[in-house]
Short mmCIF file of C-alpha atoms in Angstrom, two decimals:
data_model
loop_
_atom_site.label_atom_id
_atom_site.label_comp_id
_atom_site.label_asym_id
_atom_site.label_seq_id
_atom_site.Cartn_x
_atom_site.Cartn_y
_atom_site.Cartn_z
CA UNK A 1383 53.74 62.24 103.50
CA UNK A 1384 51.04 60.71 101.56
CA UNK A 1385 47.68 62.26 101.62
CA UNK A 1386 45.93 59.82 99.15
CA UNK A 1387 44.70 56.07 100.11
CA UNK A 1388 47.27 53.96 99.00
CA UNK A 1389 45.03 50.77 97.57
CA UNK A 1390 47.05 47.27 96.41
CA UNK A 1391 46.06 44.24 94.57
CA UNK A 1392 43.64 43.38 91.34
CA UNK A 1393 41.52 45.81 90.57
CA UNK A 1394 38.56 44.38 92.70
CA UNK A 1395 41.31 44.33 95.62
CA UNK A 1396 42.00 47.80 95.21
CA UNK A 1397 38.06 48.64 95.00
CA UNK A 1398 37.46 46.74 98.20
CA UNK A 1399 40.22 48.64 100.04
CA UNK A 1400 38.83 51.77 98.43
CA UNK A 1401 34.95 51.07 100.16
CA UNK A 1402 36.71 49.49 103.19
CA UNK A 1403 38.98 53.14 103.60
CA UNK A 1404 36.11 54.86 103.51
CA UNK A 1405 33.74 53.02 106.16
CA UNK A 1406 36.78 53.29 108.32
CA UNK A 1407 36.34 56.74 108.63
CA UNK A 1408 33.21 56.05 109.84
CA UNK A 1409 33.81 52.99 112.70
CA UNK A 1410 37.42 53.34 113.53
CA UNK A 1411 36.35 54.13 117.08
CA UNK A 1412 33.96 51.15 117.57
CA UNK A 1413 36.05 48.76 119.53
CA UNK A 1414 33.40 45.81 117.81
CA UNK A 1415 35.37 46.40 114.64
CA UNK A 1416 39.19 45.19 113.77
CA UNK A 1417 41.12 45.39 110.69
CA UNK A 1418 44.61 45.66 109.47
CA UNK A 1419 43.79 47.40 106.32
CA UNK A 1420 42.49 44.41 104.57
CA UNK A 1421 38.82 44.10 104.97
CA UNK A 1422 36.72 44.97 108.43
CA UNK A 1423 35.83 42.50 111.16
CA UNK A 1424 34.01 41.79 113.97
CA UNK A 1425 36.25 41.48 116.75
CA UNK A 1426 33.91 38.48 117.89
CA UNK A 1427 30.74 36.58 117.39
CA UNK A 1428 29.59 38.32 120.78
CA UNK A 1429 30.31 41.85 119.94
CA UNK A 1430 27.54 42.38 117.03
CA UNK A 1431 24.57 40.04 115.69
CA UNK A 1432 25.45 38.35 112.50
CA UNK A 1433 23.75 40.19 110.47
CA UNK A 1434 26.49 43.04 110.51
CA UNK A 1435 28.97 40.85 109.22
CA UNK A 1436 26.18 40.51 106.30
CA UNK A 1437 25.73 44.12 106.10
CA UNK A 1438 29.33 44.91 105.92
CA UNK A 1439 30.16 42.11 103.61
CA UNK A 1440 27.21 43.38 101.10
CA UNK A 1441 28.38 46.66 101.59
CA UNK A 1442 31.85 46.53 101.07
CA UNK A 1443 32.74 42.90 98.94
CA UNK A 1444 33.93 41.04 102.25
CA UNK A 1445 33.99 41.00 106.03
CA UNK A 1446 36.10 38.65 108.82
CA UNK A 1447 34.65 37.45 111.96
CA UNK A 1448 37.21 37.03 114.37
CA UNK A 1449 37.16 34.40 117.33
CA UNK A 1450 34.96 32.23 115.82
CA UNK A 1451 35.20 29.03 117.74
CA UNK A 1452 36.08 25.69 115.83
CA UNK A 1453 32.57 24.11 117.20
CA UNK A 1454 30.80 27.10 115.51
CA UNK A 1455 32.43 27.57 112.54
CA UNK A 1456 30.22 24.96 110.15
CA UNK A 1457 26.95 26.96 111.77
CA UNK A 1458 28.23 30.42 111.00
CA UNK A 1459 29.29 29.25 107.48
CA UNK A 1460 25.85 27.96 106.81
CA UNK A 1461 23.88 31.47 108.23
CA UNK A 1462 26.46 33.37 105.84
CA UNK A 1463 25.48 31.17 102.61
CA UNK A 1464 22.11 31.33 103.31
CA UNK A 1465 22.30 34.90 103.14
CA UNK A 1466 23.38 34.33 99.46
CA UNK A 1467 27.21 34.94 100.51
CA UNK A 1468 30.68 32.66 99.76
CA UNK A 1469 32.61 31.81 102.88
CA UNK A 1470 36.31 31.40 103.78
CA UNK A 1471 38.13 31.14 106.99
CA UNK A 1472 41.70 30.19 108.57
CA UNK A 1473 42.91 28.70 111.65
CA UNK A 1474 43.83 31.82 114.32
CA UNK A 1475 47.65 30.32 115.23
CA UNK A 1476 48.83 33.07 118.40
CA UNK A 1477 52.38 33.65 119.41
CA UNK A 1478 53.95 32.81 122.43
CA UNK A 1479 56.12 33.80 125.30
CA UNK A 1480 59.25 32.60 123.30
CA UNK A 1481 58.03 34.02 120.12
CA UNK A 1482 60.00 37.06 120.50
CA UNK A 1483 63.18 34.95 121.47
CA UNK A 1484 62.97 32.27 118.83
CA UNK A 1485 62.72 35.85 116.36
CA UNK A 1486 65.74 36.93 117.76
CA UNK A 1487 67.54 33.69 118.00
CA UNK A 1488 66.72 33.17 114.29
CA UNK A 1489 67.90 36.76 113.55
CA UNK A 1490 71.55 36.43 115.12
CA UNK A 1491 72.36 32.58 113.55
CA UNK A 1492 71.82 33.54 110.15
CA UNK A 1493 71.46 36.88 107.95
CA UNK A 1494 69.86 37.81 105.08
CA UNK A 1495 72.00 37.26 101.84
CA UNK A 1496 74.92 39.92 101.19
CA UNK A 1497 73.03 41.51 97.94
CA UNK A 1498 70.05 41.89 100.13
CA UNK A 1499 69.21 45.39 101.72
CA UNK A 1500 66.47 44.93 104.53
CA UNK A 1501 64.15 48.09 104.64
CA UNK A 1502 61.28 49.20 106.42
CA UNK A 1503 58.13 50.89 105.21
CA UNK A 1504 57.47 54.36 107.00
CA UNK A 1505 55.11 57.65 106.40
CA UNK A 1506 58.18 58.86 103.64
CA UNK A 1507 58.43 55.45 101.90
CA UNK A 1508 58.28 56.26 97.76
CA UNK A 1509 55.56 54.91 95.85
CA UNK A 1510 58.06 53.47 93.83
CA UNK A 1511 58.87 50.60 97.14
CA UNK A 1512 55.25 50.54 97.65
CA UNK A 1513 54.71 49.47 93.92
CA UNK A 1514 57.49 46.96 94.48
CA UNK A 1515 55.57 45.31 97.86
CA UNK A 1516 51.96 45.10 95.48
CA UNK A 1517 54.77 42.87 92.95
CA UNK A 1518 55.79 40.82 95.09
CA UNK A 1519 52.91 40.02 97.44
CA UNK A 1520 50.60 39.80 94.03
CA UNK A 1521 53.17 36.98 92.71
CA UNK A 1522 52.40 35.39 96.41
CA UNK A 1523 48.69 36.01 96.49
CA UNK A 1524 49.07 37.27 99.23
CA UNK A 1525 46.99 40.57 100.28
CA UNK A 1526 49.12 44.05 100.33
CA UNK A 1527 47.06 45.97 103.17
CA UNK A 1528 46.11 49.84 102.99
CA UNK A 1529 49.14 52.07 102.91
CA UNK A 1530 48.16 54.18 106.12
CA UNK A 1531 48.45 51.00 107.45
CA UNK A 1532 51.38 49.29 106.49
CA UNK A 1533 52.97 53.05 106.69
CA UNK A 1534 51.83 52.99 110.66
CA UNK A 1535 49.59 56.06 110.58
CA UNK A 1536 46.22 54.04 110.90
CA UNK A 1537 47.81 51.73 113.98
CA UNK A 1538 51.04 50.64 115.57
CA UNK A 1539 52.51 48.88 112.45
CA UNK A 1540 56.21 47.49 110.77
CA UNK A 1541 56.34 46.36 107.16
CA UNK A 1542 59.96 44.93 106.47
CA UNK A 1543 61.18 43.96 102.88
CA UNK A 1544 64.58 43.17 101.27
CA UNK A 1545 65.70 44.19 98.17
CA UNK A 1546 68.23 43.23 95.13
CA UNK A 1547 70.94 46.06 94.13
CA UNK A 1548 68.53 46.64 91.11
CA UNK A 1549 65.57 47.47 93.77
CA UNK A 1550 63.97 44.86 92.61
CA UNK A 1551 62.20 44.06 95.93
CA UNK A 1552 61.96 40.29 96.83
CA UNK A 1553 60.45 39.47 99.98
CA UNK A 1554 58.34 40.91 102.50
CA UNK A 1555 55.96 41.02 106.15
CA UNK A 1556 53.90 42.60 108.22
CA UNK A 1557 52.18 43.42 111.11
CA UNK A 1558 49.53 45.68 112.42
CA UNK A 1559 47.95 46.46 116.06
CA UNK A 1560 44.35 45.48 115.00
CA UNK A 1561 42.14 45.66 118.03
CA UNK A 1562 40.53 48.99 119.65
CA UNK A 1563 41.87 49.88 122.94
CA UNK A 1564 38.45 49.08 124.65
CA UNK A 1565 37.97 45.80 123.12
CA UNK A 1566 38.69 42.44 124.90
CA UNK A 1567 42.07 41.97 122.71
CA UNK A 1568 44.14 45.25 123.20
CA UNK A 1569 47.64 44.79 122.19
CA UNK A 1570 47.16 41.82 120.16
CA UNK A 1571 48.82 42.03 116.60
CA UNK A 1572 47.95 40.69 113.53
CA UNK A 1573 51.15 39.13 111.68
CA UNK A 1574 51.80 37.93 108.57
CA UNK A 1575 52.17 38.52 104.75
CA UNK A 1576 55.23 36.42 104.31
CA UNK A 1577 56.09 36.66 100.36
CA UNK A 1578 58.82 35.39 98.88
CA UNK A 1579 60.31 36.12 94.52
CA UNK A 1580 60.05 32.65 93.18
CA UNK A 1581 63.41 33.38 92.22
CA UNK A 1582 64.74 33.73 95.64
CA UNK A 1583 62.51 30.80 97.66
CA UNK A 1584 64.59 28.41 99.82
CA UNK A 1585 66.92 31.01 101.43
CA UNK A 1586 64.85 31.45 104.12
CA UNK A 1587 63.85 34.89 103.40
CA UNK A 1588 60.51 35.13 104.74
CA UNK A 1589 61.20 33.50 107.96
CA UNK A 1590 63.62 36.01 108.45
CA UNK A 1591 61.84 39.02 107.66
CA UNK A 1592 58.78 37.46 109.62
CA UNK A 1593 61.16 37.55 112.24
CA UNK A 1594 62.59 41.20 111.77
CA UNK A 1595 58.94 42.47 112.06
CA UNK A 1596 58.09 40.68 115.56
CA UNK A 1597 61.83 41.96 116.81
CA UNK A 1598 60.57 45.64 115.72
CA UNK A 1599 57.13 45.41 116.92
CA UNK A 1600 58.46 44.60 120.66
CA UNK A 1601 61.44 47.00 120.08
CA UNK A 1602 59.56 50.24 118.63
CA UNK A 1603 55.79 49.68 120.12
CA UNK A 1604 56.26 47.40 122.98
CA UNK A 1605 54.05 44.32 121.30
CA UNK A 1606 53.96 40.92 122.33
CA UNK A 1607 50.94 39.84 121.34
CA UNK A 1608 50.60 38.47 117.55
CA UNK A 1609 48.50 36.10 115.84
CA UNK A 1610 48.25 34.88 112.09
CA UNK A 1611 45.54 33.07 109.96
CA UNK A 1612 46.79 29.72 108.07
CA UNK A 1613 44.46 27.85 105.88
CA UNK A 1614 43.86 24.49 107.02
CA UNK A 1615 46.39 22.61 104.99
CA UNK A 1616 49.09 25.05 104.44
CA UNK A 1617 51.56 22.97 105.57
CA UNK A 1618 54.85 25.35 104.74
CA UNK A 1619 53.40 27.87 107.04
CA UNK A 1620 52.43 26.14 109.60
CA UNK A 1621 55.77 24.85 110.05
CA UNK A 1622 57.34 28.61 109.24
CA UNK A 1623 55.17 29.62 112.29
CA UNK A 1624 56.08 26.61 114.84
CA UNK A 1625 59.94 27.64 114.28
CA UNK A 1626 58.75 31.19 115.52
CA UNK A 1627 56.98 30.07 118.63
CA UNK A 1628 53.60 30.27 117.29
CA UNK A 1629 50.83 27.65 117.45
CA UNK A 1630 47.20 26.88 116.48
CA UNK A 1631 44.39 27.98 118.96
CA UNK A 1632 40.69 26.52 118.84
CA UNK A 1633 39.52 29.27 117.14
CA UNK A 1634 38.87 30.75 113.35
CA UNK A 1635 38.22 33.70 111.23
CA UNK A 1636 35.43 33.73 109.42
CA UNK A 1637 35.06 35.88 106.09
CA UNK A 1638 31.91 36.62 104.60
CA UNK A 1639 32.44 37.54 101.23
CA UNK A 1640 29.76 39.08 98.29
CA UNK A 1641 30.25 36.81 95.55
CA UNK A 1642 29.41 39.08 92.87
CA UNK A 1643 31.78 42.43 93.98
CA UNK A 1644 34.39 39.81 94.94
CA UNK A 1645 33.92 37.34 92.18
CA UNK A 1646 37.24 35.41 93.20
CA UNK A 1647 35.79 34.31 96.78
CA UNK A 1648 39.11 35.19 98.49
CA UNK A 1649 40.31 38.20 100.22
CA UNK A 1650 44.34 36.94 100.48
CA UNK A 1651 45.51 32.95 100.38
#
C-alpha cells in the first residue's frame, strides 16, 4: 500500500495537492469543507463567511465554493477579485434517477474496443498505472486528483481506465464521495475526469468509462448521487453528460484562485 501522497499534474499542480494534503489532515472532519483531492471547498456560501474561501485560497493556491447560486455568482466573483484573487467557476450539472440506467444501458449496447483492457485503480495499483493516468489526463488538461483519493482510502471512490496491449493507458474517470456525513449533501458524488489519447477520440471511450464508474459506484458503495462541473460552453460534455442522464442545475462552483502560486488561473479545464 502506498504510504506517500501521491501528487499529479505540473509542478504547481503537484505543489497545490502537496499544501492541500496537508490542510486535510487538519479539516477532514469539518463537514463545511468538500474535496475530491483536487483543491478544498466550501460545501456552500452558508456554511463559512467568504473570507475562508480567501484564506484557504491564499493559503493553499486555490479554493471552490460549492452551491453558489447562478444569481450570486457575478457578486461572489467580484468580493474574490477584490481581494486581489483570479476567479473561475462551472455549471454544477447533477445526475438523475435514470442516470444509473442510461450507464448501464450504454454499457451492455456497446463495449470497449477488443485491444482495450478496462482496469480499476485500488490501494495496490503500481505507480507505474498511476504515472500512466497523470499522461493521459495531462494531455486532456484535465486534473489527476490525490492518490488516497482516486485509490479510495480518503472517501468512497472508483477510478476506471483502459489500456493498449503495450500499457499504454488511454482513457480514463472518476468519482469520489465528496461531502462529510453531517453536511447537507451526504452521499452526493463528484464525477468526472473524462480523458481521452488523441489517438483514440471518437470511439466513445470516455462515455463508456464515465459510465463504468457510475455502474461501480452504485454496485460497490451504494451511490446514486453524482454531480459534475462543465464550463459554460463546453459543448462535447454537455452533450456526453445528457446521454448519461445528467443535467444542468441553477447553481455553480466558484474557485478562488492565488494568482501568483497558481500563475495559470485554472485548477482543471
Amino acid at each position: 500500500m502506498i504510504k506517500t501522497v501521491e501528487t499529479f499534474g505540473s509542478p504547481a499542480s503537484q505543489a497545490l495537492q502537496a499544501r492541500v494534503w496537508e490542510k486535510w489532515q487538519e479539516l477532514r472532519d469539518d463537514p463545511a469543507i468538500v474535496t475530491h483531492g483536487r483543491a478544498l471547498g466550501l460545501a456552500s456560501p452558508e456554511v463559512a463567511p467568504l473570507s475562508r474561501q480567501v484564506a484557504m485560497a491564499r493559503e493553499m493556491g486555490a479554493s471552490a465554493c460549492e452551491h453558489v447560486h447562478e444569481a450570486d455568482v457575478a457578486a461572489r466573483f467580484a468580493a474574490l477579485e477584490a481581494e486581489g484573487l483570479k476567479t473561475d467557476s462551472f455549471v454544477d450539472w447533477r445526475s438523475s434517477a435514470e442516470t444509473l440506467q442510461l450507464a448501464r444501458a450504454r454499457l451492455a449496447a456497446r463495449p470497449f474496443a477488443d485491444d482495450l483492457t478496462l482496469g480499476l485503480v485500488g490501494p495496490d495499483t503500481p505507480t507505474e498505472i498511476m504515472a500512466g493516468l497523470d499522461a493521459v489526463t495531462q494531455m486532456c488538461e484535465v486534473q489527476l486528483p490525490l492518490g488516497p483519493f482516486m485509490r479510495g482510502l480518503e472517501r468512497p471512490a472508483v477510478c476506471a481506465y483502459v489500456a493498449e496491449p503495450s500499457g499504454r493507458i488511454v482513457g480514463a474517470s472518476a468519482s469520489v464521495e465528496m461531502y462529510h456525513p453531517a453536511s447537507n449533501w451526504p452521499g452526493l458524488c463528484w464525477w468526472g475526469m473524462l480523458s481521452t489519447h488523441p489517438d483514440r477520440r471518437g470511439e466513445g471511450i470516455a462515455s463508456r468509462l464515465g459510465a463504468v464508474v457510475l455502474d461501480e459506484m452504485n454496485r460497490r458503495h451504494g451511490m446514486t448521487k453524482f454531480f459534475t462541473g462543465i464550463r459554460t460552453g463546453n459543448t462535447p460534455s454537455e452533450a456526453l453528460c445528457t446521454q448519461l442522464g445528467f443535467g444542468p442545475t441553477p447553481y455553480h462552483v466558484v474557485l478562488a484562485i492565488d494568482p501568483v502560486m497558481m500563475a495559470g488561473g485554472r485548477v482543471t479545464k
